[in-house]
Every structure is written in structure tokens, then in C-alpha cells.
PDB file of C-alpha atoms and ligand atoms in Angstrom:
ATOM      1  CA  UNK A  13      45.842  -5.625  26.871  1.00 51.00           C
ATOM      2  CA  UNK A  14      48.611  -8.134  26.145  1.00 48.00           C
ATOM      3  CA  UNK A  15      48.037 -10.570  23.156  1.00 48.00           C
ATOM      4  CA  UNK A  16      46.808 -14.063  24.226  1.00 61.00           C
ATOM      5  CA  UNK A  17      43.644 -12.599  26.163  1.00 79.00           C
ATOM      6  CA  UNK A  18      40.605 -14.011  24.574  1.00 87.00           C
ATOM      7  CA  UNK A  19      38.809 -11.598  22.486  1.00 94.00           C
ATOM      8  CA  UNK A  20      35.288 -10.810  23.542  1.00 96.00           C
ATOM      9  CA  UNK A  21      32.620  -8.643  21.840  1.00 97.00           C
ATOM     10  CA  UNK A  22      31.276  -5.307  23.467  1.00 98.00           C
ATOM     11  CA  UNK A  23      28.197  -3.727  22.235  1.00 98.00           C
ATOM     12  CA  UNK A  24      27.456   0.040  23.163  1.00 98.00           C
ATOM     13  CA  UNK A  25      23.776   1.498  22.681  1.00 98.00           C
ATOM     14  CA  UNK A  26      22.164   4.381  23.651  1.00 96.00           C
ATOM     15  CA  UNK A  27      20.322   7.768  23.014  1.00 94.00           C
ATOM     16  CA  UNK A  28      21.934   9.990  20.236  1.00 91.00           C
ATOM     17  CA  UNK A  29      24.691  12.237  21.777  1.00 92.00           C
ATOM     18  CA  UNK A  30      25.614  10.388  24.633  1.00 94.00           C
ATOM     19  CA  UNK A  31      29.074   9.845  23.558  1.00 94.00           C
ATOM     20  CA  UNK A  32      28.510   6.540  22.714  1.00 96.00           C
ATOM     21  CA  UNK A  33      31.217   6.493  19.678  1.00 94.00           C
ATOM     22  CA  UNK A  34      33.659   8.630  21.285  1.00 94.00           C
ATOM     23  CA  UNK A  35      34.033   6.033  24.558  1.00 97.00           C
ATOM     24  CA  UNK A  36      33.587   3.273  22.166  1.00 97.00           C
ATOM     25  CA  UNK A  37      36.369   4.285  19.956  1.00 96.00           C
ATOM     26  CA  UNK A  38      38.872   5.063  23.367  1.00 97.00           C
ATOM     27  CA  UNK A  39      37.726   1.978  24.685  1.00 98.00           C
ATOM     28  CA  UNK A  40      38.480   0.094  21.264  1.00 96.00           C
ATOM     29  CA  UNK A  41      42.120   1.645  21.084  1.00 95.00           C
ATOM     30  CA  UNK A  42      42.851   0.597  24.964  1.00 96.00           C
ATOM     31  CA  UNK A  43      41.912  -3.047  24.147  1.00 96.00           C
ATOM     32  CA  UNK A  44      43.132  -3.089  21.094  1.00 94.00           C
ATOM     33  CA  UNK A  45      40.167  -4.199  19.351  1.00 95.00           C
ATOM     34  CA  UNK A  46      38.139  -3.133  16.449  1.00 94.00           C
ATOM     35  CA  UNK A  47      35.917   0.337  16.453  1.00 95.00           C
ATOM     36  CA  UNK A  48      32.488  -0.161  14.411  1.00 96.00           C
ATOM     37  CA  UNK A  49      30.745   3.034  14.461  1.00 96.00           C
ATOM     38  CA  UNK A  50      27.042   0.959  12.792  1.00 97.00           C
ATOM     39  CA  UNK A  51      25.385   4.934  13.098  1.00 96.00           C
ATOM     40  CA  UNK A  52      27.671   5.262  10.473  1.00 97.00           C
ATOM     41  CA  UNK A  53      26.182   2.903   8.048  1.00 98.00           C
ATOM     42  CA  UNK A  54      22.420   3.795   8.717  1.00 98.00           C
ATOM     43  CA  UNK A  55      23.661   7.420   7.414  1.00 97.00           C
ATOM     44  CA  UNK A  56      25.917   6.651   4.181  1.00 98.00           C
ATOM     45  CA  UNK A  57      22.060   4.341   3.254  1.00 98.00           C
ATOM     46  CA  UNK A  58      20.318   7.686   4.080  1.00 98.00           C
ATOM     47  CA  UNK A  59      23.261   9.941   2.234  1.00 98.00           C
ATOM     48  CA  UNK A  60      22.415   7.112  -1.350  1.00 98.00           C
ATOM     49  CA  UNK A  61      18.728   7.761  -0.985  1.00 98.00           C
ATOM     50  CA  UNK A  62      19.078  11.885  -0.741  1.00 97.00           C
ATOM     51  CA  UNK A  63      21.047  11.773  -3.548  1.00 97.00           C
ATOM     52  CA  UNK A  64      19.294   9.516  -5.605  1.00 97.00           C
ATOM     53  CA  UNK A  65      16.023  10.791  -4.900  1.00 97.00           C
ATOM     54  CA  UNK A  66      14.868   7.308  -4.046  1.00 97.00           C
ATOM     55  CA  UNK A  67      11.362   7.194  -2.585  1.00 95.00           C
ATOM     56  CA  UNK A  68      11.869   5.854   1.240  1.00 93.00           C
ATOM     57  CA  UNK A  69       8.138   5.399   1.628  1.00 91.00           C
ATOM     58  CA  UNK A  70       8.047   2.655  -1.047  1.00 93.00           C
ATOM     59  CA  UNK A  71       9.245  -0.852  -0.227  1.00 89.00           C
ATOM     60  CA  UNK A  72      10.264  -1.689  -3.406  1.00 93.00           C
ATOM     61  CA  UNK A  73      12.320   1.448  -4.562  1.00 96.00           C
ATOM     62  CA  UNK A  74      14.125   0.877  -1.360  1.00 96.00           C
ATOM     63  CA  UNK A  75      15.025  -2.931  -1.829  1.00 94.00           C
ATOM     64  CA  UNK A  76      16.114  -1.980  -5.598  1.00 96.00           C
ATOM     65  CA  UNK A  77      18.257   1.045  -4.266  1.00 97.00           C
ATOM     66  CA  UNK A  78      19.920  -1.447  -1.174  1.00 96.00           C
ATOM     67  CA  UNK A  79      21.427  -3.721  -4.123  1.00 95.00           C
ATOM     68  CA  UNK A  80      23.551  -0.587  -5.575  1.00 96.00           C
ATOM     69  CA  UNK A  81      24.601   0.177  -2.230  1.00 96.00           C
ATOM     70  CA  UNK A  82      28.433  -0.595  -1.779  1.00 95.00           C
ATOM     71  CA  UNK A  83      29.392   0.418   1.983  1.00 95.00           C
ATOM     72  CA  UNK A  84      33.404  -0.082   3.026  1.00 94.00           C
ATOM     73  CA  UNK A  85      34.310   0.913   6.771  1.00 93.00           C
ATOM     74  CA  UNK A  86      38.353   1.422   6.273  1.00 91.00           C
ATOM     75  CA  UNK A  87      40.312   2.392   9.188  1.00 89.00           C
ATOM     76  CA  UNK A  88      42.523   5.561   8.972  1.00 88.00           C
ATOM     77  CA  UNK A  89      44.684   5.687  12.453  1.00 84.00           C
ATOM     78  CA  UNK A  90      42.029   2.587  13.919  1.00 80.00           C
ATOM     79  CA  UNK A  91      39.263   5.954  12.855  1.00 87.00           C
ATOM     80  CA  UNK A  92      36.349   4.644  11.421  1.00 90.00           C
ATOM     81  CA  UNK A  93      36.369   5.825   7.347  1.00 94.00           C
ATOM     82  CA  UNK A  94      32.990   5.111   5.843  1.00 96.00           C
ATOM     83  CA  UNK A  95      33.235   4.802   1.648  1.00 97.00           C
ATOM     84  CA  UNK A  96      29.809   4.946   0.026  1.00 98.00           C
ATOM     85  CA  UNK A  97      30.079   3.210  -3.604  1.00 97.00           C
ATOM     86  CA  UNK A  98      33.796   4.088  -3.239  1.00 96.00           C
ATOM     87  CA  UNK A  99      33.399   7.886  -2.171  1.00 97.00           C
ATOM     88  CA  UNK A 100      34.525   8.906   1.168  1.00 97.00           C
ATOM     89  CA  UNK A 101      30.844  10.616   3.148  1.00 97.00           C
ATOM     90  CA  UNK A 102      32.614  11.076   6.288  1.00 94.00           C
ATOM     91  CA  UNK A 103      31.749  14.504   6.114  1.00 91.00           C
ATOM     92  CA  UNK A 104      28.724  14.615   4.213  1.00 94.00           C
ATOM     93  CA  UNK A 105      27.203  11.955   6.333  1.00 96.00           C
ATOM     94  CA  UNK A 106      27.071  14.662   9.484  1.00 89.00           C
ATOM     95  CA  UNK A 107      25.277  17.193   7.696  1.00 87.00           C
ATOM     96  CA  UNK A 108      22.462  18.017   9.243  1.00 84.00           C
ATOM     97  CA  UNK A 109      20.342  16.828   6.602  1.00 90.00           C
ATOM     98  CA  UNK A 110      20.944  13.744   7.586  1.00 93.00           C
ATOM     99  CA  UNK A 111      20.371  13.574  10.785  1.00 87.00           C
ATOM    100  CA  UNK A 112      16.725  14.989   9.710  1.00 87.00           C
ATOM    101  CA  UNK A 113      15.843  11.524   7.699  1.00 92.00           C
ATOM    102  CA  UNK A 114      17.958   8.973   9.286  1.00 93.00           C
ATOM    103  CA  UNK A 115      15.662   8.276  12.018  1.00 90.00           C
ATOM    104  CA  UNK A 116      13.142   7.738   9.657  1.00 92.00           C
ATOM    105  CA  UNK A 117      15.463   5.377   7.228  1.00 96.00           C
ATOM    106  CA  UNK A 118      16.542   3.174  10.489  1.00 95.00           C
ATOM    107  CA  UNK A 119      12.722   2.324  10.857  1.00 94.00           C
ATOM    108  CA  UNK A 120      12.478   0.433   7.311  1.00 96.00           C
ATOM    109  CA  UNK A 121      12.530  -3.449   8.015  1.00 95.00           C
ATOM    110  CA  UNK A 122      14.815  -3.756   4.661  1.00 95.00           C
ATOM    111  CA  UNK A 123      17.589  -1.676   5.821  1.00 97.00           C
ATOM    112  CA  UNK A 124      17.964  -3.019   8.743  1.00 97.00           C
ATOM    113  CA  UNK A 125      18.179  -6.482   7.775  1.00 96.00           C
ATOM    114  CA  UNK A 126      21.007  -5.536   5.220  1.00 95.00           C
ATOM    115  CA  UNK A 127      23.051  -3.661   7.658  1.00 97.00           C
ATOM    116  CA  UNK A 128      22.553  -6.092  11.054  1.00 97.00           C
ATOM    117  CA  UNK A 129      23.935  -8.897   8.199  1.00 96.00           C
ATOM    118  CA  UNK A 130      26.820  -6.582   7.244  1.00 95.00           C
ATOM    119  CA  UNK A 131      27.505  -5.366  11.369  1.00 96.00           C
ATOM    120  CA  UNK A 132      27.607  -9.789  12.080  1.00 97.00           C
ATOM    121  CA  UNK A 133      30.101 -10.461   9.524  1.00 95.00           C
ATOM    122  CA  UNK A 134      31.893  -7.188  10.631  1.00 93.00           C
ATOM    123  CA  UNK A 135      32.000  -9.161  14.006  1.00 92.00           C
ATOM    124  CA  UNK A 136      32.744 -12.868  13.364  1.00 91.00           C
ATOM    125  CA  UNK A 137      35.801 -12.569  14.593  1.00 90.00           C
ATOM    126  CA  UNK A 138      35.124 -10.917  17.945  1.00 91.00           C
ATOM    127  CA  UNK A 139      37.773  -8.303  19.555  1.00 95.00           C
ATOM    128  CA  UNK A 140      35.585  -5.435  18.237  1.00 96.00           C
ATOM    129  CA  UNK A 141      33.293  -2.622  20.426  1.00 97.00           C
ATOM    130  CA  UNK A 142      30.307  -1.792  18.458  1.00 98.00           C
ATOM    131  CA  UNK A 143      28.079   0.882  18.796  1.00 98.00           C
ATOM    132  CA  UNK A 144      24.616   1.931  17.983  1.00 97.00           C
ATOM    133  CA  UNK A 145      20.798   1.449  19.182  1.00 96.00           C
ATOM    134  CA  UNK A 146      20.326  -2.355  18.956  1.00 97.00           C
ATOM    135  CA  UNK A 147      24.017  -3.521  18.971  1.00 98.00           C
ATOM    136  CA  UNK A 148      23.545  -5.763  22.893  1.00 98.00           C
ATOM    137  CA  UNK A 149      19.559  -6.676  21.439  1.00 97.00           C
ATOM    138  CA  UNK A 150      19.680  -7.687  17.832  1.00 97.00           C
ATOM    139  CA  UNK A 151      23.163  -7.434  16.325  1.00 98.00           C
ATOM    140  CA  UNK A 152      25.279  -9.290  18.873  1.00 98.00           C
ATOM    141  CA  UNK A 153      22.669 -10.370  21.810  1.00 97.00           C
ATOM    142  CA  UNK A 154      25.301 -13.111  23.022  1.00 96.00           C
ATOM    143  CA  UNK A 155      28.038 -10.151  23.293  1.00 97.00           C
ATOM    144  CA  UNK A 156      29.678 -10.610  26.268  1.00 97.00           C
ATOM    145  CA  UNK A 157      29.406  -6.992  27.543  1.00 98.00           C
ATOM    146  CA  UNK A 158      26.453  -4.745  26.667  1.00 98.00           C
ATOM    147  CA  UNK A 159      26.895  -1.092  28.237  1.00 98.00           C
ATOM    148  CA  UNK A 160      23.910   1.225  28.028  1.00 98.00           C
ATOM    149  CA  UNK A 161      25.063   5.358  28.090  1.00 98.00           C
ATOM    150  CA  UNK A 162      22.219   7.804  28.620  1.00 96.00           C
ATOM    151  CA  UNK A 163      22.672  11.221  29.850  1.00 97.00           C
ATOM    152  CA  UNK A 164      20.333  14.242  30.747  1.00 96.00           C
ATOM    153  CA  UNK A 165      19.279  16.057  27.903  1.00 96.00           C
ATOM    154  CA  UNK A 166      20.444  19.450  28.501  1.00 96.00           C
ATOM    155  CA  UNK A 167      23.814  17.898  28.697  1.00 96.00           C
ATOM    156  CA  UNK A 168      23.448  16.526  25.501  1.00 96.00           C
ATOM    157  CA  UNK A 169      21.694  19.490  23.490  1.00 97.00           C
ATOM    158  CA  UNK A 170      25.492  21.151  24.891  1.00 96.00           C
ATOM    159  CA  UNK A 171      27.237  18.557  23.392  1.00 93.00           C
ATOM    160  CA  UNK A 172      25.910  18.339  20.082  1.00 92.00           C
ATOM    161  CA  UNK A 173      25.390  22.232  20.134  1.00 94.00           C
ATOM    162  CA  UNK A 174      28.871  23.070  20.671  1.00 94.00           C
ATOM    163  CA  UNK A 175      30.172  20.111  18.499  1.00 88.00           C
ATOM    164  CA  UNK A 176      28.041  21.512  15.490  1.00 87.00           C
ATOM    165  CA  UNK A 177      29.297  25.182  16.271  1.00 92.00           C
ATOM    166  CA  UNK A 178      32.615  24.111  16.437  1.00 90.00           C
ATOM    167  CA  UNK A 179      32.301  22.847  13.031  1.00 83.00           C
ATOM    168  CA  UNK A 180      31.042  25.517  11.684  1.00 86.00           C
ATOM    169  CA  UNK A 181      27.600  24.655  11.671  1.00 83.00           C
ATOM    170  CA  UNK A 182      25.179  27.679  12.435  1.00 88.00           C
ATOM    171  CA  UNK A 183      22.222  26.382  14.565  1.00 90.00           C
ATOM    172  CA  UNK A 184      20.385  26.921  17.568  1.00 95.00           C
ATOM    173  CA  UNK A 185      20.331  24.905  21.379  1.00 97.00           C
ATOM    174  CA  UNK A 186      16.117  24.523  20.266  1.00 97.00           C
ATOM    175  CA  UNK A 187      16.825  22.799  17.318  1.00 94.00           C
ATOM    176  CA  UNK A 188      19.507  20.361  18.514  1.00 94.00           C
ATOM    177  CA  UNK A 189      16.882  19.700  21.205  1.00 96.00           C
ATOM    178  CA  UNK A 190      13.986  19.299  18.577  1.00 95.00           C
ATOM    179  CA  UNK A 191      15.994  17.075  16.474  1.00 92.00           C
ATOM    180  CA  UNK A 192      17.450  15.208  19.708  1.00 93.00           C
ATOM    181  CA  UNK A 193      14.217  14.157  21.006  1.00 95.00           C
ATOM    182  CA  UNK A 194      12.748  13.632  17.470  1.00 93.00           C
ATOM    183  CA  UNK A 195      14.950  11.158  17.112  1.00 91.00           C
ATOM    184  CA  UNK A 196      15.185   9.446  20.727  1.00 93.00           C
ATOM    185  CA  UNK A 197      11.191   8.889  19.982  1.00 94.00           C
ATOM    186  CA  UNK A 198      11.308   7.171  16.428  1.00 93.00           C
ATOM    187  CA  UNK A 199      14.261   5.557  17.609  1.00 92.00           C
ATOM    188  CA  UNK A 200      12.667   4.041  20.725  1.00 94.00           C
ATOM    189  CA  UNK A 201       9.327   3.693  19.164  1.00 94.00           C
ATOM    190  CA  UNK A 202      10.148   1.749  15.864  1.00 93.00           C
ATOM    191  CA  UNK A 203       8.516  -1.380  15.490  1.00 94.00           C
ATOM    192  CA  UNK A 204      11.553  -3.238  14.348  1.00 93.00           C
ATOM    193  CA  UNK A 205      14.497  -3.067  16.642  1.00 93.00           C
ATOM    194  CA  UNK A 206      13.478  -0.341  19.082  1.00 94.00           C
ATOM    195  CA  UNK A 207      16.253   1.263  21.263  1.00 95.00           C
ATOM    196  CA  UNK A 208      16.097  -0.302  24.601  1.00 95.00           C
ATOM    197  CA  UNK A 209      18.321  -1.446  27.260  1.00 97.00           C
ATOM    198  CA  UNK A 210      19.420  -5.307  26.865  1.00 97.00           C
ATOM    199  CA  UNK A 211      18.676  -7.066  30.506  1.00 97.00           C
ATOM    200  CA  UNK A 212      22.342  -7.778  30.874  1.00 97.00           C
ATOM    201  CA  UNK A 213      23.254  -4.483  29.978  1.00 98.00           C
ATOM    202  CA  UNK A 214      24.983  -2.193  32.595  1.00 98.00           C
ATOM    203  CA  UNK A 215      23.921   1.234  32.290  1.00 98.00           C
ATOM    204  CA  UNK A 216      26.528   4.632  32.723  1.00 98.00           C
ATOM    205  CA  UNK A 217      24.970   7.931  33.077  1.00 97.00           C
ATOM    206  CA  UNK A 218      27.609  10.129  31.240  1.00 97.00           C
ATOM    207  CA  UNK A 219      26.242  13.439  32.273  1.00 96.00           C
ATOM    208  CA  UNK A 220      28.842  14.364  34.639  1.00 95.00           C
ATOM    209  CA  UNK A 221      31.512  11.783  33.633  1.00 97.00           C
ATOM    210  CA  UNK A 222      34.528  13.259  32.020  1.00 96.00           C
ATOM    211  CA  UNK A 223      35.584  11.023  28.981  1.00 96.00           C
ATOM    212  CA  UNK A 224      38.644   9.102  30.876  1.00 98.00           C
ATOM    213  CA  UNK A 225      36.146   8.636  33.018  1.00 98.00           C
ATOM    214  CA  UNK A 226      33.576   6.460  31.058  1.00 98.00           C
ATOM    215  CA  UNK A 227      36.454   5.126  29.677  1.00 98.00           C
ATOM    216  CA  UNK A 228      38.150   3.923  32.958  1.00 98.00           C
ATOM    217  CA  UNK A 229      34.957   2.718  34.044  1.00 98.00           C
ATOM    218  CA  UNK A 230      33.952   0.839  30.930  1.00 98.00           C
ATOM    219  CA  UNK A 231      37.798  -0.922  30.633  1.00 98.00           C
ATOM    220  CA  UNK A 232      37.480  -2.030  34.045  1.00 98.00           C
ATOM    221  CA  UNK A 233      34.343  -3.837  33.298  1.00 98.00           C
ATOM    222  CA  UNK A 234      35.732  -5.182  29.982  1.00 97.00           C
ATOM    223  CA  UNK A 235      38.874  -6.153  31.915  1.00 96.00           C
ATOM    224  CA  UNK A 236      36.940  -8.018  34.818  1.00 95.00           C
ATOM    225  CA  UNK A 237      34.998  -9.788  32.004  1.00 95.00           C
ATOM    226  CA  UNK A 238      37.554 -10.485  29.440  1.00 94.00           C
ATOM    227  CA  UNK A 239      39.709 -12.751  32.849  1.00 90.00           C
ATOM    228  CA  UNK A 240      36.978 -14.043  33.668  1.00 82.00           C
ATOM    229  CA  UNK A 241      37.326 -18.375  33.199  1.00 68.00           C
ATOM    230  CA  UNK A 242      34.381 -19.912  32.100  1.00 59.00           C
ATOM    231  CA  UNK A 243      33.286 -18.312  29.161  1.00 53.00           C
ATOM    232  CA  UNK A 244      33.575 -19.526  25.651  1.00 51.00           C
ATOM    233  CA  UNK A 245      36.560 -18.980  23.571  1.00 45.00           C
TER     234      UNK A 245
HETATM  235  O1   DC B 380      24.589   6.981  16.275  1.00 64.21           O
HETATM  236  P1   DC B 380      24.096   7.923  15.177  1.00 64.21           P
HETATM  237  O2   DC B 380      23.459   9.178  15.686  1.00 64.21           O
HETATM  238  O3   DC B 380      25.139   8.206  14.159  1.00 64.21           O
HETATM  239  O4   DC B 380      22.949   7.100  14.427  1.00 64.21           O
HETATM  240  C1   DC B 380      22.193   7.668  13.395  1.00 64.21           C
HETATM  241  C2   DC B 380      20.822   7.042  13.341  1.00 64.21           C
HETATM  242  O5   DC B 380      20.943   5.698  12.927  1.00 64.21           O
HETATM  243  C3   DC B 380      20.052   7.042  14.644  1.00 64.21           C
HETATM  244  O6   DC B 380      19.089   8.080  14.675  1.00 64.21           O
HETATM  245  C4   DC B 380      19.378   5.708  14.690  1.00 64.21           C
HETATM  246  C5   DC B 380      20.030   4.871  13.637  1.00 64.21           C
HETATM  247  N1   DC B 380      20.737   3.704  14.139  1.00 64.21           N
HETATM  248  C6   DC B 380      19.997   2.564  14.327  1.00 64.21           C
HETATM  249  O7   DC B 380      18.786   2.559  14.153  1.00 64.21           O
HETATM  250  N2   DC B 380      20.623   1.421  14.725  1.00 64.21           N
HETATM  251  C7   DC B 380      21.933   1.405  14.938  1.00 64.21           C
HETATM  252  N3   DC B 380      22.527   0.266  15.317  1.00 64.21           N
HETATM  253  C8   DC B 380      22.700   2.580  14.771  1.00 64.21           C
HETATM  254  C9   DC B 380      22.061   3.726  14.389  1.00 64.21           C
END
């Protein structure tokens, strides 16, 4: 992209392990424009309650706990770095721990406010692909280009089975598939900001779509919208 070009916001949802971060990161480098990984930010929340045994099924334990909650997204190479009360959880915040509670943490009305606040300042100044599960319906609904990523699920348990392997992390296929579709359901059944599709959202089955692929695909459609006149600056 050459500098000049109006900046527009692009919001990426989508099941868990659909690649949503990976394309949105590529796609953020190609445009230059800012990478906000908001998954992120739901786990470093769920990381401060874990470790300060804070009890998530009472409201007000959980709006006292929000206020200590310091989150900084720095950028190391335009790679998201997530700093919980000034400790880097990159790592920590992928355990698999995590992922057991975080579904249930995204569901609490409190959190959510607090982080879609912090995810609209993060992107009042546009130029910036965001993604996450209600990025085109509640964070940014006026974003000028929602995509939607599912894939089949056997694709996916692969995915995350071979990306937790690869780190190191012993597990089976069944259990990335129990925790995949454990969370797709709270996820899509919350009462406050469920995952769904945005109307204007254009949907890209990644199943058999290499990366460059997406990513061709989704910079086209970026590209066609970004030169399009019209459109408020
Ligand atoms: O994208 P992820 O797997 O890192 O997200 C972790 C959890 O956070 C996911 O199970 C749902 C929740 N989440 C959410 O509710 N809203 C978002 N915008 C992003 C994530």
C-alpha cells in the first residue's frame, strides 16, 4: 500500500482455530496497518483471575479484580506482545489452562464492556485489522470490511493438534476437538455478544486455502474497498 490511501478498519471473526490471527496479522503487515489480536486480551483477564484465585462466578469480585487489571499490547517486529500488569503472558496465556476458562470469562457482561472500550480506543485511528468473535458486530460494526473465516472441524482439530505438539504440548486429536467445540458453543451461545456472522460480512472457508491464499483473497477485497470513492475519510 503506498501512503496517502485512506485508512479503513477490518474486523476478522470467527470459530477458534480458523486462522483468524495468522491471516489477520499477514494481512496487517501487507497494508501496513495495525495487528490487534482482542483473543489476546480476553486471555491475559482469564491468566489475572487464575492467578489470583478471583471467584469468576461473582459479579462483584470480578468488577474489583478488572480495576487492578493493567493490559499493554506492544508490538515486537508489528507481533502482537501482550503485558499483563507489566509481565509479558505471551506464553502463559496459550497454556491450555486457559483455553479451558476463557470461554467461560468472555461470557461475563463486565469483561466485555472493559475490553470492547479498550479494543475502540485501540482503533480510533483506523488502519488496524482486528480480530476476534464480535470484532464486525459490537467492537467496530461501522468497519468497513468484516470477513467471517470458518473451516471444517477436522481441519481445525489438525491445526491446533499439530500447533500444540509442535510446542511441546502433549495432548490428544479428542481433546482439541472437545475443547474446540466446547468453546464454539459458549462462544456462539453467550447472551452478550454471541459469535455470529455480521450481514455485511463476507465469509472464507479456510479449509483448503493455503495461507497466501486467504491472504491474497482477503487483500484483494481490502484493496477493492480501501479505492473505493465514496466512503468517509
Ligand atoms: O481467539 P482466541 O481463541 O484467542 O480467543 C480466546 C477466547 O476469547 C475465545 O474462546 C472467545 C473469547 N473472545 C471473545 O469472546 N471475543 C473476542 N473479541 C475475542 C475472543
Amino acid at each position: 500500500m503506498t501512503t496517502g490511501q485512506r485508512k479503513i478498519t477490518i474486523a476478522i471473526d470467527g470459530y477458534s482455530s480458523c486462522g483468524k490471527s495468522t491471516l489477520a496479522q499477514a494481512l496487517a503487515k501487507r497494508l501496513q496497518y495495525l495487528h490487534i489480536d482482542s483473543g489476546a486480551m480476553y486471555r491475559a483477564v482469564t491468566l489475572y483471575f487464575i492467578q489470583n484465585k478471583v471467584d469468576i462466578y461473582n459479579e462483584e469480585d470480578v468488577a474489583l479484580a478488572l480495576e487492578k487489571i493493567s493490559i499493554h499490547l506492544g508490538f515486537n517486529d508489528d507481533v502482537q506482545v501482550t503485558w499483563l500488569n507489566g509481565v509479558n503472558v505471551d506464553l502463559m496465556i496459550r497454556e491450555p489452562e486457559i483455553n479451558q476458562f476463557v470461554s467461560h470469562v468472555s461470557t461475563l457482561s463486565s469483561v466485555r464492556k472493559e475490553l470492547v472500550a479498550r479494543q475502540r480506543k485501540l482503533g480510533a485511528n483506523k488502519g488496524l485489522v482486528m480480530d476476534g468473535r464480535d470484532i464486525g458486530t459490537v467492537v467496530f460494526p461501522e468497519a468497513e470490511l468484516k470477513l467471517f473465516l470458518t473451516a471444517d472441524i477436522e481441519v481445525r482439530v489438525e491445526r491446533r493438534w499439530l500447533e500444540l505438539t509442535n510446542k511441546g504440548i502433549e495432548t490428544t486429536r479428542e481433546e482439541v476437538r472437545d475443547n474446540l467445540l466446547r468453546r464454539d458453543h459458549i462462544d456462539s451461545t453467550r447472551v452478550d455478544s454471541p459469535l455470529r456472522k455480521a450481514n455485511d460480512a463476507t465469509v472464507i472457508d479456510t479449509s483448503y486455502l493455503t495461507q497466501k491464499e486467504q491472504l491474497q483473497i482477503s487483500f484483494d477485497l481490502a484493496r477493492s474497498v480501501i479505492s473505493t470513492p465514496g466512503l468517509d475519510y
